[in-house]
Amino acid sequence: AQSVTQPDIHITVSEGASLELRCNYSYGATPYLFWYVQSPGQGLQLLLKYFSGDTLVQGIKGFEAEFKRSQSSFNLRKPSVHWSDAAEYFCAVVIPIYNQGGKLIFGQGTELSVKP
Amino acid sequence: DVKVTQSSRYLVKRTGEKVFLECVQDMDHENMFWYRQDPGLGLRLIYFSYDVKMKEKGDIPEGYSVSREKKERFSLILESASTNQTSMYLCASRKQGSGANVLTFGAGSRLTVL
């Protein structure tokens, strides 16, 4: 069955340090992949998405993600974390349904804490 | 700006009550979705709708039903609320077509069932 796995439930990094959040998916064909962020008390906001082309995609707030087909991964990175990046991050994959756009399946989420 | 509005941010209900969670979007999107969010489990799809009067079961439909009588409104119904339905419920909408189209989410409805 198609699935998305985020192996890290909680990560703490120091402000200014680099960040990598891991995401692995299970899906046979080339997937549509997304990263969303949820700040405390807020809805989900799209950070970036991949569906074709360049495997390194740039998103908002200085985030980027790299699609690696051989590893079935779509890891999220940021070179220097800011205190405002503290939030929960969700990786997601679209399971296509013919002519209907498909349904979005989420990973378990990774909560990011930022130390001063 | 696409807006998805969930009418209730916080609800407290008693076991056995019928609960309605309402979601309205203002961008004429065909597709609408209901997810529940629980710590450590991420977001799980309950039901979705491709268009008016259409509905499809998601991954965890048991104990829930939905209604889509108008294009802009998608209601989630708990016929007889139970304590294990205490959760955060998120509604989303999307324009019909490619799976690359982005979902826009509401702010969520936190339901507590006592």
XYZ file of N, CA and C in Angstrom:
690
model
N 0.841 -1.188 0.000
C 0.000 0.000 0.000
C 0.884 1.249 0.000
N 0.334 2.295 -0.612
C 1.107 3.534 -0.648
C 1.183 4.134 0.754
N 2.349 4.695 1.080
C 2.498 5.274 2.412
C 3.592 6.320 2.404
N 3.603 7.101 3.461
C 4.631 8.112 3.658
C 5.151 7.953 5.077
N 6.465 7.943 5.236
C 7.075 7.763 6.548
C 8.003 8.923 6.863
N 7.776 9.512 8.013
C 8.705 10.503 8.540
C 9.318 9.878 9.791
N 10.561 9.454 9.722
C 11.153 8.657 10.799
C 11.364 9.430 12.102
N 11.480 10.734 12.017
C 11.781 11.537 13.204
C 10.520 12.211 13.708
N 10.096 11.842 14.923
C 8.888 12.440 15.490
C 9.176 13.861 15.967
N 10.370 14.040 16.568
C 10.711 15.333 17.153
C 12.197 15.588 16.927
N 12.511 16.797 16.471
C 13.901 17.206 16.273
C 14.105 18.554 16.926
N 15.262 18.706 17.588
C 15.638 19.993 18.159
C 16.945 20.442 17.535
N 16.947 21.677 17.041
C 18.174 22.248 16.477
C 18.401 23.624 17.081
N 19.639 24.067 17.049
C 19.968 25.405 17.527
C 19.702 26.422 16.425
N 19.304 27.604 16.848
C 19.064 28.663 15.868
C 20.354 28.928 15.082
N 20.211 29.020 13.769
C 21.380 29.228 12.913
C 21.974 27.949 12.359
N 21.627 26.826 12.955
C 22.130 25.541 12.471
C 21.339 25.096 11.246
N 21.926 24.133 10.538
C 21.232 23.596 9.366
C 20.211 22.549 9.808
N 19.266 22.275 8.907
C 18.162 21.369 9.223
C 17.921 20.420 8.061
N 17.669 19.165 8.382
C 17.183 18.221 7.383
C 16.108 17.365 8.022
N 14.924 17.366 7.426
C 13.808 16.518 7.866
C 13.603 15.439 6.818
N 13.533 14.201 7.312
C 13.486 13.072 6.398
C 12.058 12.666 6.046
N 11.912 12.199 4.811
C 10.627 11.707 4.326
C 10.882 10.596 3.329
N 10.261 9.443 3.560
C 10.322 8.339 2.611
C 8.913 7.963 2.186
N 8.754 7.641 0.943
C 7.429 7.292 0.438
C 7.485 5.914 -0.196
N 6.318 5.329 -0.281
C 6.176 4.043 -0.935
C 5.122 4.189 -2.015
N 5.578 4.214 -3.256
C 4.661 4.381 -4.377
C 5.381 3.980 -5.645
N 4.706 3.259 -6.531
C 5.362 2.672 -7.682
C 5.791 3.647 -8.743
N 4.943 4.585 -9.078
C 5.244 5.496 -10.184
C 5.868 6.777 -9.642
N 6.133 7.716 -10.515
C 6.650 9.008 -10.073
C 5.565 9.737 -9.302
N 5.852 10.052 -8.064
C 4.797 10.635 -7.228
C 4.744 12.157 -7.333
N 3.628 12.695 -6.897
C 3.551 14.114 -6.583
C 3.845 14.223 -5.087
N 4.805 15.041 -4.709
C 5.253 15.125 -3.315
C 5.140 16.546 -2.801
N 4.793 16.665 -1.544
C 4.560 17.964 -0.924
C 5.191 17.994 0.467
N 5.565 19.206 0.886
C 5.862 19.474 2.283
C 4.955 20.618 2.739
N 4.292 20.364 3.891
C 3.457 21.375 4.524
C 4.026 21.686 5.898
N 3.741 22.896 6.390
C 4.132 23.288 7.742
C 2.881 23.747 8.491
N 2.853 23.397 9.766
C 1.743 23.812 10.626
C 2.309 24.495 11.864
N 2.142 25.791 11.932
C 2.555 26.520 13.117
C 1.497 26.339 14.202
N 1.877 26.512 15.467
C 0.922 26.288 16.561
C -0.374 27.066 16.365
N -1.494 26.357 16.445
C -2.795 26.992 16.322
C -3.190 27.406 14.918
N -2.394 27.005 13.940
C -2.656 27.410 12.557
C -3.017 26.209 11.696
N -3.562 26.520 10.511
C -3.789 25.467 9.528
C -2.489 25.111 8.826
N -2.574 24.208 7.868
C -1.383 23.778 7.139
C -1.081 24.737 5.989
N 0.190 25.034 5.838
C 0.633 25.922 4.766
C 1.610 25.158 3.884
N 1.456 25.283 2.577
C 2.352 24.606 1.652
C 3.729 25.256 1.666
N 4.766 24.432 1.829
C 6.150 24.919 1.738
C 6.677 24.768 0.307
N 6.471 23.594 -0.268
C 6.955 23.327 -1.621
C 6.330 22.038 -2.123
N 6.492 21.812 -3.434
C 5.966 20.593 -4.039
C 6.865 20.158 -5.188
N 6.792 18.868 -5.493
C 7.514 18.305 -6.628
C 6.575 17.425 -7.416
N 6.579 17.603 -8.749
C 5.840 16.650 -9.562
C 6.567 16.276 -10.840
N 7.605 17.014 -11.224
C 8.393 16.636 -12.389
C 9.563 17.596 -12.488
N 10.496 17.285 -13.407
C 11.566 18.219 -13.681
C 12.697 18.157 -12.680
N 13.271 19.312 -12.413
C 14.422 19.418 -11.529
C 14.109 18.768 -10.182
N 14.999 17.896 -9.745
C 14.723 17.153 -8.509
C 14.980 17.967 -7.253
N 15.597 19.116 -7.377
C 15.794 20.013 -6.239
C 14.796 21.154 -6.387
N 13.892 21.237 -5.446
C 12.845 22.252 -5.542
C 12.995 23.262 -4.419
N 12.728 24.501 -4.753
C 12.811 25.584 -3.781
C 11.412 25.933 -3.306
N 11.327 26.273 -2.019
C 10.037 26.640 -1.475
C 10.070 27.994 -0.797
N 9.064 28.225 -0.003
C 8.997 29.488 0.720
C 9.847 29.418 1.978
N 10.133 30.561 2.554
C 10.829 30.668 3.839
C 12.232 30.075 3.794
N 12.837 29.971 2.622
C 14.207 29.481 2.517
C 14.358 27.975 2.539
N 13.256 27.241 2.455
C 13.309 25.784 2.451
C 13.530 25.240 1.036
N 14.152 24.072 0.977
C 14.293 23.336 -0.266
C 14.137 21.850 0.023
N 13.844 21.076 -1.012
C 13.734 19.633 -0.849
C 14.277 18.962 -2.099
N 14.818 17.775 -1.911
C 15.401 17.036 -3.021
C 14.706 15.698 -3.180
N 14.221 15.436 -4.380
C 13.594 14.163 -4.715
C 14.674 13.199 -5.172
N 14.749 12.055 -4.499
C 15.706 11.016 -4.880
C 14.935 9.727 -5.136
N 14.764 9.431 -6.409
C 13.964 8.260 -6.772
C 14.597 6.982 -6.252
N 15.918 6.881 -6.324
C 16.602 5.646 -5.935
C 16.428 5.346 -4.451
N 16.219 6.371 -3.664
C 16.049 6.187 -2.217
C 14.598 6.373 -1.777
N 13.717 6.647 -2.732
C 12.302 6.919 -2.414
C 12.206 7.969 -1.310
N 12.967 9.032 -1.470
C 13.003 10.045 -0.423
C 12.717 11.435 -0.972
N 12.288 12.288 -0.089
C 11.992 13.693 -0.428
C 12.286 14.503 0.837
N 13.562 14.665 1.160
C 13.975 15.305 2.407
C 13.936 16.822 2.296
N 13.525 17.430 3.364
C 13.398 18.889 3.445
C 14.631 19.457 4.119
N 15.157 20.565 3.585
C 16.380 21.140 4.154
C 16.246 22.663 4.270
N 17.020 23.165 5.228
C 17.161 24.619 5.350
C 18.567 24.876 5.880
N 19.333 25.776 5.278
C 20.730 25.957 5.680
C 20.891 26.621 7.044
N 19.950 27.471 7.440
C 20.090 28.182 8.706
C 18.692 28.397 9.296
N 18.442 27.734 10.412
C 17.110 27.744 11.002
C 16.894 28.993 11.850
N 15.687 29.523 11.770
C 15.283 30.683 12.563
C 14.304 30.222 13.633
N 14.226 30.982 14.734
C 13.333 30.564 15.826
C 11.886 30.425 15.329
N 11.508 31.219 14.327
C 10.131 31.172 13.825
C 9.841 29.913 13.013
N 10.872 29.107 12.750
C 10.646 27.849 12.029
C 10.118 26.745 12.935
N 10.077 26.976 14.228
C 9.533 25.974 15.145
C 8.077 25.700 14.792
N 7.775 24.460 14.458
C 6.446 24.100 13.954
C 6.430 22.597 13.730
N 5.306 22.111 13.214
C 5.248 20.710 12.810
C 5.259 20.655 11.283
N 6.021 19.711 10.767
C 6.220 19.605 9.323
C 5.688 18.265 8.841
N 4.942 18.328 7.747
C 4.317 17.131 7.202
C 4.739 16.935 5.753
N 5.163 15.717 5.455
C 5.416 15.294 4.091
C 4.163 14.582 3.576
N 3.871 14.727 2.290
C 2.661 14.111 1.755
C 2.873 13.685 0.311
N 2.129 12.675 -0.108
C 2.191 12.180 -1.489
C 0.769 12.058 -2.021
N 0.593 12.369 -3.303
C -0.715 12.211 -3.927
C -0.807 10.826 -4.528
N -1.867 10.133 -4.178
C -2.180 8.852 -4.796
C -3.173 9.154 -5.916
N -2.755 9.046 -7.175
C -3.653 9.462 -8.254
C -4.871 8.553 -8.380
N -5.968 9.172 -8.742
C -7.176 8.444 -9.100
C -7.587 8.976 -10.451
N -7.819 8.087 -11.386
C -8.011 8.468 -12.772
C -8.985 9.623 -12.914
N -8.519 10.675 -13.548
C -9.362 11.807 -13.913
C -9.932 12.573 -12.722
N -9.400 12.316 -11.531
C -9.976 12.972 -10.365
C -8.939 13.654 -9.488
N -7.702 13.651 -9.902
C -6.696 14.368 -9.125
C -6.099 13.585 -7.983
N -6.841 12.633 -7.444
C -6.252 11.790 -6.431
C -6.421 12.292 -5.015
N -5.934 11.516 -4.057
C -6.027 11.876 -2.644
C -4.640 12.043 -2.065
N -4.534 12.932 -1.107
C -3.260 13.275 -0.491
C -3.073 12.469 0.788
N -1.962 11.731 0.857
C -1.650 10.907 2.019
C -0.477 11.544 2.750
N -0.618 11.688 4.081
C 0.378 12.381 4.881
C 1.230 11.412 5.693
N 2.445 11.864 5.983
C 3.263 11.190 6.973
C 2.823 11.573 8.381
N 3.541 11.029 9.365
C 3.150 11.202 10.762
C 3.501 12.585 11.304
N 4.335 13.309 10.596
C 4.732 14.631 11.036
C 6.023 14.615 11.834
N 6.792 15.702 11.732
C 7.993 15.910 12.543
C 7.861 17.257 13.231
N 7.953 17.229 14.547
C 7.877 18.471 15.300
C 9.286 19.035 15.453
N 9.451 20.287 15.051
C 10.747 20.944 15.129
C 10.759 21.952 16.272
N 11.721 21.800 17.161
C 11.970 22.790 18.199
C 13.279 23.492 17.883
N 13.350 24.803 18.189
C 14.550 25.581 17.904
C 15.081 26.167 19.199
N 16.338 25.837 19.519
C 16.989 26.355 20.730
C 17.639 27.694 20.425
N 17.549 28.625 21.373
C 18.195 29.930 21.150
C 19.718 29.800 21.056
N -7.401 35.571 -2.491
C -6.880 34.598 -1.535
C -7.901 33.504 -1.277
N -7.477 32.256 -1.529
C -8.377 31.143 -1.277
C -8.652 31.048 0.208
N -9.929 30.849 0.515
C -10.237 30.750 1.915
C -11.076 29.514 2.173
N -10.653 28.754 3.170
C -11.425 27.616 3.641
C -11.773 27.913 5.092
N -13.047 27.994 5.366
C -13.507 28.395 6.696
C -14.211 27.241 7.383
N -13.731 26.926 8.561
C -14.395 25.925 9.398
C -15.121 26.682 10.500
N -16.416 26.460 10.594
C -17.259 27.346 11.401
C -16.940 27.285 12.890
N -16.525 26.141 13.391
C -16.260 26.024 14.826
C -14.796 25.702 15.063
N -14.105 26.508 15.833
C -12.709 26.210 16.162
C -12.612 25.199 17.302
N -13.540 25.320 18.263
C -13.517 24.423 19.415
C -14.949 23.972 19.710
N -15.102 22.656 19.911
C -16.397 22.127 20.305
C -16.187 21.119 21.423
N -17.153 21.094 22.346
C -17.182 20.066 23.377
C -18.558 19.407 23.313
N -18.566 18.109 23.126
C -19.813 17.354 22.996
C -19.797 16.156 23.945
N -20.968 15.592 24.133
C -21.087 14.423 25.008
C -21.216 13.163 24.164
N -20.778 12.076 24.716
C -20.896 10.777 24.061
C -22.328 10.528 23.622
N -22.486 10.111 22.358
C -23.796 9.813 21.821
C -24.457 10.973 21.095
N -23.933 12.159 21.248
C -24.512 13.313 20.554
C -24.202 13.245 19.060
N -25.058 13.859 18.272
C -24.810 14.014 16.844
C -24.050 15.323 16.656
N -22.974 15.260 15.896
C -22.098 16.418 15.736
C -21.965 16.764 14.255
N -22.078 18.034 13.952
C -21.889 18.532 12.593
C -20.670 19.455 12.570
N -19.744 19.151 11.697
C -18.621 20.053 11.457
C -18.776 20.610 10.046
N -18.784 21.951 9.964
C -19.057 22.601 8.686
C -17.797 23.203 8.093
N -17.713 23.137 6.782
C -16.575 23.691 6.063
C -17.085 24.378 4.806
N -16.618 25.612 4.604
C -17.041 26.380 3.434
C -15.802 26.948 2.749
N -15.773 26.822 1.410
C -14.670 27.423 0.645
C -15.247 28.388 -0.391
N -14.454 29.422 -0.687
C -14.981 30.511 -1.511
C -14.317 30.626 -2.874
N -13.642 29.550 -3.324
C -12.912 29.646 -4.595
C -13.462 28.714 -5.660
N -14.663 28.247 -5.489
C -15.302 27.428 -6.510
C -14.520 26.132 -6.792
N -13.861 25.614 -5.756
C -13.124 24.355 -5.910
C -14.073 23.172 -5.965
N -13.743 22.229 -6.852
C -14.581 21.043 -6.990
C -14.321 20.031 -5.863
N -13.046 19.849 -5.508
C -12.680 18.788 -4.563
C -12.636 19.321 -3.128
N -13.174 18.546 -2.206
C -13.079 18.895 -0.787
C -12.767 17.651 0.024
N -12.108 17.852 1.165
C -11.560 16.752 1.949
C -11.775 17.000 3.441
N -11.952 15.927 4.174
C -11.929 15.974 5.636
C -10.833 15.036 6.143
N -9.953 15.597 6.989
C -8.910 14.830 7.658
C -9.099 14.961 9.169
N -8.577 13.968 9.897
C -8.406 14.147 11.329
C -6.921 14.072 11.642
N -6.506 14.871 12.621
C -5.098 14.967 12.976
C -4.912 14.565 14.422
N -4.066 13.572 14.656
C -3.774 13.084 16.003
C -2.274 13.004 16.181
N -1.781 13.316 17.379
C -0.327 13.293 17.624
C 0.278 11.934 17.281
N 1.368 11.978 16.539
C 2.064 10.751 16.178
C 1.455 9.984 15.020
N 0.270 10.403 14.578
C -0.401 9.717 13.467
C -0.513 10.595 12.229
N -0.179 11.854 12.355
C -0.282 12.757 11.220
C -1.725 13.036 10.862
N -1.970 13.291 9.582
C -3.317 13.536 9.096
C -3.816 12.286 8.394
N -5.014 11.888 8.751
C -5.618 10.716 8.112
C -6.917 11.128 7.424
N -7.083 10.640 6.202
C -8.215 11.052 5.374
C -9.481 10.305 5.780
N -10.541 11.065 6.072
C -11.805 10.465 6.499
C -12.714 10.265 5.291
N -13.015 11.350 4.613
C -13.860 11.337 3.417
C -13.380 12.433 2.477
N -13.682 12.276 1.203
C -13.477 13.360 0.263
C -14.595 13.381 -0.767
N -14.652 14.489 -1.463
C -15.737 14.703 -2.429
C -15.159 15.362 -3.667
N -15.439 14.757 -4.826
C -14.925 15.338 -6.061
C -15.797 16.463 -6.576
N -17.065 16.419 -6.226
C -17.970 17.467 -6.696
C -19.271 17.361 -5.915
N -20.201 18.248 -6.223
C -21.473 18.283 -5.500
C -22.142 16.921 -5.525
N -22.644 16.529 -4.373
C -23.378 15.276 -4.170
C -22.524 14.028 -4.389
N -21.229 14.195 -4.533
C -20.339 13.045 -4.665
C -19.527 12.890 -3.391
N -19.252 11.647 -3.017
C -18.431 11.408 -1.844
C -17.701 10.080 -2.006
N -16.525 10.040 -1.410
C -15.703 8.832 -1.445
C -15.142 8.603 -0.046
N -15.076 7.349 0.365
C -14.471 7.029 1.650
C -12.962 7.205 1.561
N -12.425 7.720 2.644
C -10.983 7.803 2.758
C -10.453 6.579 3.491
N -9.441 6.786 4.306
C -8.797 5.657 4.984
C -9.453 5.280 6.316
N -10.167 6.221 6.926
C -10.786 5.939 8.241
C -12.225 6.472 8.285
N -13.130 5.964 7.460
C -14.483 6.522 7.406
C -15.429 6.046 8.507
N -15.036 5.019 9.233
C -15.961 4.417 10.210
C -16.353 5.431 11.278
N -17.659 5.519 11.505
C -18.175 6.425 12.524
C -18.468 7.826 12.013
N -18.220 8.042 10.719
C -18.427 9.362 10.119
C -19.299 9.244 8.866
N -19.948 10.346 8.531
C -20.589 10.478 7.232
C -20.368 11.916 6.770
N -20.695 12.190 5.513
C -20.494 13.533 4.976
C -21.687 13.933 4.116
N -21.759 15.224 3.868
C -22.802 15.768 3.010
C -22.214 16.875 2.156
N -22.534 16.832 0.855
C -22.065 17.890 -0.071
C -23.253 18.247 -0.971
N -24.124 19.080 -0.441
C -25.308 19.515 -1.174
C -25.048 20.729 -2.052
N -24.056 21.522 -1.652
C -23.658 22.685 -2.439
C -22.158 22.626 -2.655
N -21.717 23.201 -3.748
C -20.312 23.097 -4.126
C -19.396 23.688 -3.064
N -19.815 24.735 -2.418
C -18.912 25.426 -1.498
C -18.888 24.828 -0.088
N -19.788 23.914 0.199
C -19.938 23.445 1.576
C -19.783 21.929 1.672
N -18.985 21.506 2.633
C -18.740 20.069 2.846
C -18.833 19.822 4.345
N -19.816 19.046 4.734
C -20.084 18.827 6.156
C -19.645 17.435 6.575
N -19.043 17.372 7.734
C -18.670 16.090 8.352
C -19.635 15.833 9.503
N -20.178 14.640 9.536
C -21.197 14.304 10.533
C -20.741 13.120 11.364
N -20.822 13.278 12.665
C -20.605 12.172 13.594
C -21.987 11.808 14.120
N -22.515 10.688 13.674
C -23.891 10.318 14.011
C -24.081 10.122 15.512
N -23.085 9.526 16.151
C -23.146 9.273 17.592
C -21.719 9.377 18.113
N -21.377 10.556 18.601
C -19.990 10.829 18.957
C -19.484 9.887 20.051
N -18.220 9.503 19.907
C -17.581 8.670 20.928
C -16.275 9.326 21.354
N -15.778 8.923 22.502
C -14.581 9.574 23.048
C -13.376 9.398 22.131
N -13.322 8.296 21.377
C -12.175 8.113 20.481
C -12.254 8.982 19.220
N -13.288 9.804 19.132
C -13.366 10.769 18.052
C -12.921 12.161 18.492
N -12.438 12.243 19.721
C -11.795 13.475 20.176
C -10.545 13.685 19.344
N -10.487 14.820 18.647
C -9.396 15.022 17.702
C -9.476 16.431 17.131
N -8.460 16.763 16.313
C -8.489 17.960 15.491
C -8.951 17.546 14.094
N -9.936 18.258 13.571
C -10.474 17.947 12.244
C -10.123 19.084 11.283
N -9.545 18.705 10.162
C -9.107 19.675 9.166
C -9.854 19.457 7.859
N -10.375 20.549 7.329
C -11.033 20.540 6.029
C -10.079 21.157 5.003
N -10.164 20.683 3.762
C -9.324 21.232 2.693
C -10.098 21.222 1.387
N -9.685 22.096 0.483
C -10.298 22.101 -0.850
C -9.209 22.207 -1.907
N -9.581 21.817 -3.126
C -8.619 21.806 -4.241
C -9.376 21.921 -5.553
N -8.747 22.604 -6.484
C -9.327 22.687 -7.813
C -9.218 21.332 -8.486
N -10.240 20.969 -9.206
C -10.273 19.694 -9.929
C -9.155 19.618 -10.949
N -8.639 18.394 -11.178
C -7.680 18.233 -12.260
C -6.449 17.494 -11.802
N -5.322 18.108 -11.938
C -4.066 17.434 -11.674
C -3.866 17.165 -10.188
N -3.221 16.040 -9.921
C -2.838 15.749 -8.543
C -1.801 16.716 -8.022
N -1.193 17.498 -8.914
C -0.227 18.489 -8.468
C -0.903 19.730 -7.930
N -2.196 19.830 -8.145
C -2.902 20.984 -7.582
C -2.843 20.939 -6.065
N -2.696 22.101 -5.477
C -2.432 22.186 -4.043
C -3.722 22.210 -3.244
N -3.733 21.513 -2.127
C -4.836 21.613 -1.178
C -4.682 22.867 -0.335
N -5.798 23.550 -0.113
C -5.821 24.680 0.815
C -6.610 24.248 2.037
N -6.022 24.453 3.204
C -6.615 23.962 4.440
C -7.289 25.062 5.239
N -8.319 24.666 5.971
C -8.884 25.519 6.990
C -8.037 25.472 8.260
N -8.425 26.273 9.238
C -7.649 26.380 10.483
C -7.884 25.216 11.428
N -8.926 24.432 11.177
C -9.169 23.255 11.999
C -10.280 23.450 13.014
N -10.880 22.323 13.383
C -11.903 22.303 14.438
C -11.473 21.278 15.471
N -11.259 21.745 16.695
C -10.838 20.806 17.739
C -12.072 20.324 18.490
N -12.327 19.045 18.386
C -13.499 18.432 19.004
C -13.087 17.616 20.209
N -13.763 17.864 21.317
C -13.592 17.045 22.516
C -14.911 16.354 22.812
N -14.868 15.039 22.956
C -16.066 14.268 23.277
C -15.904 13.714 24.692
N -16.830 14.110 25.559
C -16.732 13.700 26.966
C -17.584 12.468 27.255
